[in-house]
């Protein structure tokens, strides 16, 4: 079945630690890829997206993600996390075979950054 | 530049009542999406609409749920005869087309 998998459901890091959140998808063909963040009590906000071109994508707040087509992966990274990065992170895929522009989301990864 | 507006933020309904959730997309956006979020389950796609048309409703339960996006006014997600299992956060998003989605703050529905 077509799906988006986020391997880590809960991650706890100390401030200044490096972060990598995994995302794999199982759609064939061309896809658009996204990472969204949801801070406590807030709506989802776009961190970064990949449509085409350079597979290393830089987003807001120091986040980046790398699209590896052969591995069907789009992992999110940040070299040094801050307490304010505590949030829920969602990977999303838009298969180009869809009848529209809807995104399919992973289950999310809850990140807690401790001081 | 107002974002996606959803109301109400919180909605409490007794079993058997109807719930109406409203979503006003961002200015200039003609595509609207509804998602449901349950704890530990992430965001589940429900329905995708353009003005006056349902484009994809593959994620909508077959009974009791309906959605519309009229020519004038907000998009409405309607749940008839609510049950406890309908308790969730419902998020609306909009886009101008093939770009990324912009999300609203959500409506948290509690069925008692």
Tab-separated table of C-alpha atoms in Angstrom:
chain	number	residue	atom	x	y	z
A	1	UNK	CA	0.000	0.000	0.000
A	2	UNK	CA	1.117	3.550	-0.653
A	3	UNK	CA	2.292	5.199	2.533
A	4	UNK	CA	4.540	7.670	4.292
A	5	UNK	CA	6.597	6.272	7.173
A	6	UNK	CA	8.256	8.243	9.920
A	7	UNK	CA	10.425	5.869	11.879
A	8	UNK	CA	10.795	7.778	15.124
A	9	UNK	CA	7.604	8.546	16.980
A	10	UNK	CA	9.221	10.248	19.967
A	11	UNK	CA	12.678	11.815	20.104
A	12	UNK	CA	14.311	13.480	23.098
A	13	UNK	CA	17.465	15.528	22.605
A	14	UNK	CA	19.524	17.926	24.641
A	15	UNK	CA	20.052	21.438	23.343
A	16	UNK	CA	22.880	21.690	20.785
A	17	UNK	CA	22.534	18.024	19.808
A	18	UNK	CA	22.173	17.168	16.134
A	19	UNK	CA	18.828	16.027	14.780
A	20	UNK	CA	17.873	13.638	12.028
A	21	UNK	CA	14.282	12.519	11.530
A	22	UNK	CA	13.619	9.754	9.054
A	23	UNK	CA	10.937	9.749	6.375
A	24	UNK	CA	10.345	7.092	3.748
A	25	UNK	CA	7.570	6.819	1.219
A	26	UNK	CA	6.306	4.041	-0.975
A	27	UNK	CA	4.845	5.897	-3.957
A	28	UNK	CA	6.160	5.225	-7.418
A	29	UNK	CA	6.805	7.904	-9.959
A	30	UNK	CA	7.413	11.576	-9.383
A	31	UNK	CA	6.588	13.025	-5.998
A	32	UNK	CA	6.691	16.366	-4.226
A	33	UNK	CA	8.009	16.189	-0.657
A	34	UNK	CA	7.375	18.366	2.375
A	35	UNK	CA	8.211	18.730	6.038
A	36	UNK	CA	5.767	20.546	8.290
A	37	UNK	CA	6.163	21.498	11.950
A	38	UNK	CA	3.411	21.907	14.537
A	39	UNK	CA	4.369	23.805	17.664
A	40	UNK	CA	2.245	23.130	20.746
A	41	UNK	CA	-1.219	24.580	20.301
A	42	UNK	CA	-0.484	25.963	16.841
A	43	UNK	CA	-1.262	25.093	13.246
A	44	UNK	CA	1.045	23.256	10.883
A	45	UNK	CA	3.710	25.392	9.267
A	46	UNK	CA	5.837	24.556	6.268
A	47	UNK	CA	9.510	23.958	7.076
A	48	UNK	CA	10.715	23.074	3.603
A	49	UNK	CA	9.705	21.395	0.369
A	50	UNK	CA	11.239	19.572	-2.555
A	51	UNK	CA	9.770	19.669	-6.034
A	52	UNK	CA	12.806	19.171	-8.281
A	53	UNK	CA	16.444	20.172	-8.699
A	54	UNK	CA	19.056	20.078	-5.927
A	55	UNK	CA	18.103	17.174	-3.664
A	56	UNK	CA	19.504	18.985	-0.626
A	57	UNK	CA	16.843	21.452	0.413
A	58	UNK	CA	17.296	24.205	2.968
A	59	UNK	CA	14.322	25.440	4.942
A	60	UNK	CA	13.528	27.868	7.695
A	61	UNK	CA	15.088	27.924	11.161
A	62	UNK	CA	18.222	26.067	10.102
A	63	UNK	CA	16.489	22.895	8.956
A	64	UNK	CA	17.454	20.993	5.837
A	65	UNK	CA	16.372	17.777	4.172
A	66	UNK	CA	17.909	15.483	1.597
A	67	UNK	CA	15.919	13.663	-1.060
A	68	UNK	CA	17.493	10.305	-1.912
A	69	UNK	CA	15.463	8.900	-4.762
A	70	UNK	CA	17.016	5.438	-4.663
A	71	UNK	CA	16.062	5.069	-1.013
A	72	UNK	CA	12.633	6.747	-1.310
A	73	UNK	CA	13.714	8.907	1.610
A	74	UNK	CA	13.479	12.557	2.621
A	75	UNK	CA	15.163	12.853	6.018
A	76	UNK	CA	15.065	16.070	7.999
A	77	UNK	CA	18.213	17.358	9.681
A	78	UNK	CA	19.394	20.179	11.900
A	79	UNK	CA	22.973	20.382	13.160
A	80	UNK	CA	22.170	21.942	16.535
A	81	UNK	CA	18.675	21.946	18.036
A	82	UNK	CA	17.266	24.551	20.393
A	83	UNK	CA	14.655	24.285	23.122
A	84	UNK	CA	12.269	26.197	20.831
A	85	UNK	CA	12.421	23.320	18.320
A	86	UNK	CA	10.221	21.248	20.623
A	87	UNK	CA	7.288	20.371	18.379
A	88	UNK	CA	5.636	17.705	16.244
A	89	UNK	CA	7.229	17.151	12.831
A	90	UNK	CA	5.335	15.751	9.874
A	91	UNK	CA	6.659	14.452	6.604
A	92	UNK	CA	4.255	14.679	3.654
A	93	UNK	CA	4.220	13.417	0.091
A	94	UNK	CA	2.225	14.528	-2.905
A	95	UNK	CA	2.252	11.787	-5.531
A	96	UNK	CA	1.913	13.296	-8.956
A	97	UNK	CA	-0.476	10.543	-9.900
A	98	UNK	CA	-3.093	11.966	-7.548
A	99	UNK	CA	-6.224	13.495	-8.930
A	100	UNK	CA	-5.315	16.738	-7.230
A	101	UNK	CA	-2.918	18.479	-4.914
A	102	UNK	CA	-3.668	16.792	-1.584
A	103	UNK	CA	-0.764	15.735	0.606
A	104	UNK	CA	-0.382	12.395	2.369
A	105	UNK	CA	1.173	12.693	5.805
A	106	UNK	CA	3.226	10.440	8.005
A	107	UNK	CA	2.158	9.873	11.608
A	108	UNK	CA	4.541	12.503	12.887
A	109	UNK	CA	7.533	12.604	15.191
A	110	UNK	CA	7.298	14.322	18.535
A	111	UNK	CA	10.551	16.105	19.380
A	112	UNK	CA	11.348	17.228	22.915
A	113	UNK	CA	14.467	19.339	23.382
A	114	UNK	CA	15.666	19.581	26.953
A	115	UNK	CA	17.744	22.483	28.273
B	1	UNK	CA	-2.753	38.904	4.936
B	2	UNK	CA	-5.118	36.681	6.871
B	3	UNK	CA	-4.245	33.027	6.951
B	4	UNK	CA	-6.644	30.114	6.806
B	5	UNK	CA	-9.416	30.799	9.289
B	6	UNK	CA	-11.257	27.991	11.001
B	7	UNK	CA	-14.107	28.243	13.444
B	8	UNK	CA	-15.006	27.349	15.983
B	9	UNK	CA	-11.699	26.468	17.675
B	10	UNK	CA	-13.464	24.133	20.050
B	11	UNK	CA	-16.797	22.423	19.532
B	12	UNK	CA	-18.614	20.170	21.982
B	13	UNK	CA	-21.500	18.047	20.789
B	14	UNK	CA	-23.584	15.311	22.363
B	15	UNK	CA	-23.915	12.004	20.587
B	16	UNK	CA	-26.489	12.237	17.821
B	17	UNK	CA	-26.114	15.977	17.240
B	18	UNK	CA	-24.722	17.626	14.147
B	19	UNK	CA	-21.335	19.322	13.934
B	20	UNK	CA	-20.545	22.054	11.412
B	21	UNK	CA	-16.952	23.109	10.957
B	22	UNK	CA	-16.128	26.167	8.894
B	23	UNK	CA	-13.029	27.090	6.944
B	24	UNK	CA	-12.223	30.289	5.083
B	25	UNK	CA	-9.210	29.805	2.816
B	26	UNK	CA	-6.457	32.323	2.322
B	27	UNK	CA	-7.238	35.110	-0.096
B	28	UNK	CA	-6.633	33.957	-3.646
B	29	UNK	CA	-6.720	30.264	-2.774
B	30	UNK	CA	-9.364	28.216	-4.555
B	31	UNK	CA	-8.306	24.769	-3.307
B	32	UNK	CA	-9.435	23.551	0.110
B	33	UNK	CA	-8.467	20.360	1.942
B	34	UNK	CA	-9.830	18.817	5.128
B	35	UNK	CA	-7.752	16.570	7.374
B	36	UNK	CA	-8.509	14.772	10.620
B	37	UNK	CA	-5.899	14.336	13.320
B	38	UNK	CA	-6.116	11.686	16.003
B	39	UNK	CA	-3.482	11.178	18.714
B	40	UNK	CA	-0.613	8.962	17.534
B	41	UNK	CA	-2.138	8.734	14.052
B	42	UNK	CA	-1.018	11.868	12.302
B	43	UNK	CA	-3.083	13.684	9.732
B	44	UNK	CA	-5.535	11.723	7.654
B	45	UNK	CA	-6.731	13.211	4.381
B	46	UNK	CA	-10.497	13.473	4.145
B	47	UNK	CA	-11.560	15.577	1.179
B	48	UNK	CA	-10.248	18.026	-1.409
B	49	UNK	CA	-12.498	20.668	-2.921
B	50	UNK	CA	-12.343	23.488	-5.380
B	51	UNK	CA	-15.019	26.108	-5.645
B	52	UNK	CA	-18.381	24.303	-5.867
B	53	UNK	CA	-16.693	20.985	-6.729
B	54	UNK	CA	-15.522	17.969	-4.767
B	55	UNK	CA	-12.322	16.776	-6.438
B	56	UNK	CA	-11.308	13.910	-4.164
B	57	UNK	CA	-13.332	12.541	-1.265
B	58	UNK	CA	-11.510	9.233	-0.957
B	59	UNK	CA	-10.760	9.851	2.720
B	60	UNK	CA	-14.293	10.714	3.770
B	61	UNK	CA	-16.359	8.166	5.688
B	62	UNK	CA	-19.205	7.022	3.476
B	63	UNK	CA	-21.928	7.947	5.948
B	64	UNK	CA	-22.692	10.997	8.077
B	65	UNK	CA	-19.829	13.135	6.676
B	66	UNK	CA	-20.189	15.704	3.920
B	67	UNK	CA	-18.266	18.726	2.705
B	68	UNK	CA	-18.979	21.684	0.499
B	69	UNK	CA	-17.191	24.741	-0.780
B	70	UNK	CA	-19.816	27.085	-2.204
B	71	UNK	CA	-19.204	29.884	-4.642
B	72	UNK	CA	-19.651	32.379	-1.840
B	73	UNK	CA	-18.676	31.772	1.756
B	74	UNK	CA	-16.507	29.324	3.645
B	75	UNK	CA	-16.027	25.625	3.146
B	76	UNK	CA	-18.147	23.548	5.515
B	77	UNK	CA	-17.390	20.095	6.899
B	78	UNK	CA	-20.607	18.626	8.253
B	79	UNK	CA	-20.866	15.612	10.514
B	80	UNK	CA	-24.357	14.312	11.174
B	81	UNK	CA	-25.344	12.209	14.189
B	82	UNK	CA	-21.913	12.460	15.772
B	83	UNK	CA	-20.468	9.556	17.734
B	84	UNK	CA	-17.639	9.482	20.275
B	85	UNK	CA	-15.237	8.199	17.632
B	86	UNK	CA	-15.645	11.468	15.733
B	87	UNK	CA	-13.795	13.316	18.507
B	88	UNK	CA	-10.630	14.654	16.908
B	89	UNK	CA	-8.924	17.762	15.632
B	90	UNK	CA	-10.083	18.731	12.159
B	91	UNK	CA	-7.702	20.828	10.099
B	92	UNK	CA	-8.450	22.771	6.979
B	93	UNK	CA	-5.772	23.796	4.505
B	94	UNK	CA	-5.813	25.843	1.338
B	95	UNK	CA	-3.567	26.353	-1.645
B	96	UNK	CA	-3.597	28.345	-4.866
B	97	UNK	CA	-2.885	25.165	-6.804
B	98	UNK	CA	0.140	22.938	-6.891
B	99	UNK	CA	2.113	24.777	-4.228
B	100	UNK	CA	2.329	23.844	-0.571
B	101	UNK	CA	-0.688	23.811	1.698
B	102	UNK	CA	-1.390	26.490	4.292
B	103	UNK	CA	-3.132	25.221	7.384
B	104	UNK	CA	-5.634	26.727	9.767
B	105	UNK	CA	-5.533	26.372	13.561
B	106	UNK	CA	-7.992	23.533	13.513
B	107	UNK	CA	-11.298	22.754	15.212
B	108	UNK	CA	-11.190	20.414	18.166
B	109	UNK	CA	-14.407	18.429	18.247
B	110	UNK	CA	-15.389	16.664	21.446
B	111	UNK	CA	-18.369	14.350	21.430
B	112	UNK	CA	-19.824	13.645	24.869
